mmCIF file of C-alpha atoms in Angstrom:
data_model
loop_
_atom_site.group_PDB
_atom_site.id
_atom_site.type_symbol
_atom_site.label_atom_id
_atom_site.label_comp_id
_atom_site.label_asym_id
_atom_site.label_seq_id
_atom_site.Cartn_x
_atom_site.Cartn_y
_atom_site.Cartn_z
ATOM 1 C CA UNK A 921 14.870 -10.854 -19.526
ATOM 2 C CA UNK A 922 12.782 -7.692 -18.870
ATOM 3 C CA UNK A 923 9.210 -8.608 -19.303
ATOM 4 C CA UNK A 924 6.654 -5.497 -19.898
ATOM 5 C CA UNK A 925 3.717 -6.053 -18.055
ATOM 6 C CA UNK A 926 0.508 -3.735 -18.616
ATOM 7 C CA UNK A 927 -2.118 -2.647 -16.317
ATOM 8 C CA UNK A 928 -5.429 -0.497 -17.115
ATOM 9 C CA UNK A 929 -8.403 0.555 -15.025
ATOM 10 C CA UNK A 930 -11.507 3.212 -15.916
ATOM 11 C CA UNK A 931 -11.097 6.033 -13.432
ATOM 12 C CA UNK A 932 -15.041 8.700 -13.399
ATOM 13 C CA UNK A 933 -15.525 11.645 -11.198
ATOM 14 C CA UNK A 934 -18.647 11.455 -9.775
ATOM 15 C CA UNK A 935 -18.443 14.795 -8.494
ATOM 16 C CA UNK A 936 -20.112 17.600 -10.195
ATOM 17 C CA UNK A 937 -22.816 18.794 -7.934
ATOM 18 C CA UNK A 938 -24.460 20.655 -10.833
ATOM 19 C CA UNK A 939 -21.931 23.475 -11.248
ATOM 20 C CA UNK A 940 -18.814 21.644 -11.971
ATOM 21 C CA UNK A 941 -15.978 23.061 -10.687
ATOM 22 C CA UNK A 942 -16.929 26.739 -10.941
ATOM 23 C CA UNK A 943 -15.561 26.829 -7.247
ATOM 24 C CA UNK A 944 -13.376 25.056 -4.863
ATOM 25 C CA UNK A 945 -16.278 23.844 -2.641
ATOM 26 C CA UNK A 946 -18.538 23.510 -5.541
ATOM 27 C CA UNK A 947 -17.614 19.888 -5.884
ATOM 28 C CA UNK A 948 -17.652 16.873 -4.532
ATOM 29 C CA UNK A 949 -14.169 14.268 -4.693
ATOM 30 C CA UNK A 950 -16.142 11.687 -5.397
ATOM 31 C CA UNK A 951 -14.552 9.447 -7.875
ATOM 32 C CA UNK A 952 -14.461 5.436 -8.572
ATOM 33 C CA UNK A 953 -12.137 3.164 -10.091
ATOM 34 C CA UNK A 954 -13.457 0.383 -12.464
ATOM 35 C CA UNK A 955 -11.276 -2.886 -13.184
ATOM 36 C CA UNK A 956 -12.666 -5.275 -16.057
ATOM 37 C CA UNK A 957 -13.663 -8.615 -13.431
ATOM 38 C CA UNK A 958 -12.992 -6.532 -10.001
ATOM 39 C CA UNK A 959 -15.185 -4.904 -7.884
ATOM 40 C CA UNK A 960 -14.945 -1.000 -8.507
ATOM 41 C CA UNK A 961 -13.225 0.722 -6.168
ATOM 42 C CA UNK A 962 -14.848 4.431 -4.604
ATOM 43 C CA UNK A 963 -12.677 7.046 -3.681
ATOM 44 C CA UNK A 964 -12.298 10.504 -3.161
ATOM 45 C CA UNK A 965 -9.869 12.905 -1.434
ATOM 46 C CA UNK A 966 -8.495 13.212 1.601
ATOM 47 C CA UNK A 967 -10.805 14.585 4.578
ATOM 48 C CA UNK A 968 -8.509 17.515 5.013
ATOM 49 C CA UNK A 969 -8.921 18.298 1.251
ATOM 50 C CA UNK A 970 -12.847 18.647 1.207
ATOM 51 C CA UNK A 971 -12.769 14.724 0.692
ATOM 52 C CA UNK A 972 -15.204 11.965 1.617
ATOM 53 C CA UNK A 973 -13.877 10.124 4.866
ATOM 54 C CA UNK A 974 -15.522 6.700 4.194
ATOM 55 C CA UNK A 975 -14.421 6.403 0.912
ATOM 56 C CA UNK A 976 -10.730 5.548 0.124
ATOM 57 C CA UNK A 977 -8.356 8.035 -0.685
ATOM 58 C CA UNK A 978 -4.994 8.229 -3.177
ATOM 59 C CA UNK A 979 -2.862 8.790 -0.045
ATOM 60 C CA UNK A 980 -4.353 5.575 1.567
ATOM 61 C CA UNK A 981 -3.964 3.356 -1.697
ATOM 62 C CA UNK A 982 -0.296 3.953 -2.305
ATOM 63 C CA UNK A 983 0.102 2.682 1.768
ATOM 64 C CA UNK A 984 -1.930 0.206 0.817
ATOM 65 C CA UNK A 985 -0.380 -0.794 -2.587
ATOM 66 C CA UNK A 986 3.282 -0.838 -0.701
ATOM 67 C CA UNK A 987 1.971 -2.699 2.385
ATOM 68 C CA UNK A 988 0.761 -5.581 0.100
ATOM 69 C CA UNK A 989 3.553 -5.598 -2.241
ATOM 70 C CA UNK A 990 6.002 -6.244 0.737
ATOM 71 C CA UNK A 991 3.452 -9.212 2.155
ATOM 72 C CA UNK A 992 3.461 -10.385 -1.427
ATOM 73 C CA UNK A 993 7.525 -10.096 -2.250
ATOM 74 C CA UNK A 994 7.690 -11.668 1.490
ATOM 75 C CA UNK A 995 5.757 -14.736 1.284
ATOM 76 C CA UNK A 996 7.392 -15.233 -2.470
ATOM 77 C CA UNK A 997 10.808 -15.251 -0.855
ATOM 78 C CA UNK A 998 9.771 -17.155 2.264
ATOM 79 C CA UNK A 999 8.242 -19.927 0.449
ATOM 80 C CA UNK A 1000 11.263 -20.241 -2.135
ATOM 81 C CA UNK A 1001 13.676 -20.418 1.112
ATOM 82 C CA UNK A 1002 12.501 -22.656 3.564
ATOM 83 C CA UNK A 1003 10.973 -20.109 5.809
ATOM 84 C CA UNK A 1004 6.792 -21.524 6.466
ATOM 85 C CA UNK A 1005 5.018 -18.500 7.523
ATOM 86 C CA UNK A 1006 1.721 -19.282 8.771
ATOM 87 C CA UNK A 1007 0.175 -15.481 9.373
ATOM 88 C CA UNK A 1008 0.963 -12.014 8.539
ATOM 89 C CA UNK A 1009 -0.359 -8.710 9.089
ATOM 90 C CA UNK A 1010 0.926 -5.523 8.908
ATOM 91 C CA UNK A 1011 -0.087 -1.734 10.559
ATOM 92 C CA UNK A 1012 1.428 0.368 8.148
ATOM 93 C CA UNK A 1013 2.002 3.711 8.170
ATOM 94 C CA UNK A 1014 3.124 6.984 5.763
ATOM 95 C CA UNK A 1015 3.802 10.515 6.303
ATOM 96 C CA UNK A 1016 3.144 12.927 3.960
ATOM 97 C CA UNK A 1017 4.182 16.853 3.910
ATOM 98 C CA UNK A 1018 2.137 19.350 1.917
ATOM 99 C CA UNK A 1019 3.660 22.826 1.197
ATOM 100 C CA UNK A 1020 2.714 26.691 0.899
ATOM 101 C CA UNK A 1021 2.041 26.452 -3.070
ATOM 102 C CA UNK A 1022 -0.435 22.992 -2.744
ATOM 103 C CA UNK A 1023 1.956 20.451 -3.558
ATOM 104 C CA UNK A 1024 2.797 17.923 -1.359
ATOM 105 C CA UNK A 1025 4.560 14.427 -1.380
ATOM 106 C CA UNK A 1026 5.627 11.529 1.054
ATOM 107 C CA UNK A 1027 8.581 11.739 2.860
ATOM 108 C CA UNK A 1028 8.814 7.897 4.269
ATOM 109 C CA UNK A 1029 6.256 5.109 4.706
ATOM 110 C CA UNK A 1030 6.607 2.463 7.566
ATOM 111 C CA UNK A 1031 5.828 -0.799 7.404
ATOM 112 C CA UNK A 1032 5.258 -3.244 10.949
ATOM 113 C CA UNK A 1033 4.691 -6.621 9.427
ATOM 114 C CA UNK A 1034 4.122 -8.903 12.265
ATOM 115 C CA UNK A 1035 4.759 -12.575 10.766
ATOM 116 C CA UNK A 1036 4.127 -15.849 12.233
ATOM 117 C CA UNK A 1037 6.457 -18.629 11.464
ATOM 118 C CA UNK A 1038 5.762 -22.439 11.906
ATOM 119 C CA UNK A 1039 9.128 -22.795 13.759
ATOM 120 C CA UNK A 1040 10.856 -20.793 16.092
ATOM 121 C CA UNK A 1041 13.934 -21.808 14.455
ATOM 122 C CA UNK A 1042 13.291 -19.846 11.100
ATOM 123 C CA UNK A 1043 13.255 -16.566 12.878
ATOM 124 C CA UNK A 1044 16.099 -15.095 11.866
ATOM 125 C CA UNK A 1045 15.684 -16.385 8.483
ATOM 126 C CA UNK A 1046 12.336 -14.780 8.342
ATOM 127 C CA UNK A 1047 13.804 -11.391 9.645
ATOM 128 C CA UNK A 1048 16.401 -11.826 6.937
ATOM 129 C CA UNK A 1049 13.957 -11.985 4.407
ATOM 130 C CA UNK A 1050 12.653 -8.742 4.814
ATOM 131 C CA UNK A 1051 15.137 -6.730 3.393
ATOM 132 C CA UNK A 1052 15.412 -9.055 -0.028
ATOM 133 C CA UNK A 1053 11.171 -8.587 -0.410
ATOM 134 C CA UNK A 1054 12.216 -5.095 0.009
ATOM 135 C CA UNK A 1055 14.629 -5.492 -3.050
ATOM 136 C CA UNK A 1056 12.098 -7.272 -5.133
ATOM 137 C CA UNK A 1057 8.495 -5.340 -4.471
ATOM 138 C CA UNK A 1058 7.754 -3.717 -7.690
ATOM 139 C CA UNK A 1059 5.811 -0.469 -5.857
ATOM 140 C CA UNK A 1060 8.521 0.137 -3.371
ATOM 141 C CA UNK A 1061 10.866 0.109 -6.583
ATOM 142 C CA UNK A 1062 8.686 2.779 -8.144
ATOM 143 C CA UNK A 1063 9.089 5.594 -5.542
ATOM 144 C CA UNK A 1064 11.068 7.693 -4.911
ATOM 145 C CA UNK A 1065 11.553 8.288 -0.656
ATOM 146 C CA UNK A 1066 12.032 5.714 1.796
ATOM 147 C CA UNK A 1067 9.966 2.447 2.780
ATOM 148 C CA UNK A 1068 11.015 1.434 6.302
ATOM 149 C CA UNK A 1069 10.755 -2.121 7.923
ATOM 150 C CA UNK A 1070 9.719 -2.429 11.509
ATOM 151 C CA UNK A 1071 8.763 -6.434 11.619
ATOM 152 C CA UNK A 1072 8.330 -8.995 14.471
ATOM 153 C CA UNK A 1073 8.336 -12.583 13.836
ATOM 154 C CA UNK A 1074 7.049 -15.283 16.356
ATOM 155 C CA UNK A 1075 7.104 -18.515 16.705
ATOM 156 C CA UNK A 1076 3.479 -20.363 16.664
ATOM 157 C CA UNK A 1077 1.699 -19.760 20.035
ATOM 158 C CA UNK A 1078 2.191 -22.485 22.262
ATOM 159 C CA UNK A 1079 -0.121 -25.765 22.486
ATOM 160 C CA UNK A 1080 0.357 -26.159 25.565
ATOM 161 C CA UNK A 1081 -2.749 -24.347 27.752
#
């Protein structure tokens, strides 16, 4: 049975420096995102596009959404499949290309999760579960480019020192 899940936010452009968009260089790309009961998020465009490098940009947030969605799906698959994850980190990358007409698109995102499991006997199953997690990830299912995975799964550090 399908169920709908609704999300909403408010976005406010904060970049009018007095002349609006009268010229490409006349305005800042700053904006804020407000979601009820959550901290506001300050954003801008990528610095390549005259943005503020100290603020989150949409491209970073897309990669973050894919990385975090995969992690949450993966932890679920492991929890229901008997693999005990004790640590998880990811160093994700994305490749976007722009075209001569000013448009652009992502060609791929690569997730590089490093997973530590409770016991070395779980490593093989833990590696296999990335495929199932990818199939379940809502965000990965919503994009039109490949989301690749290069997982590394390790046993817990030896307690013998």
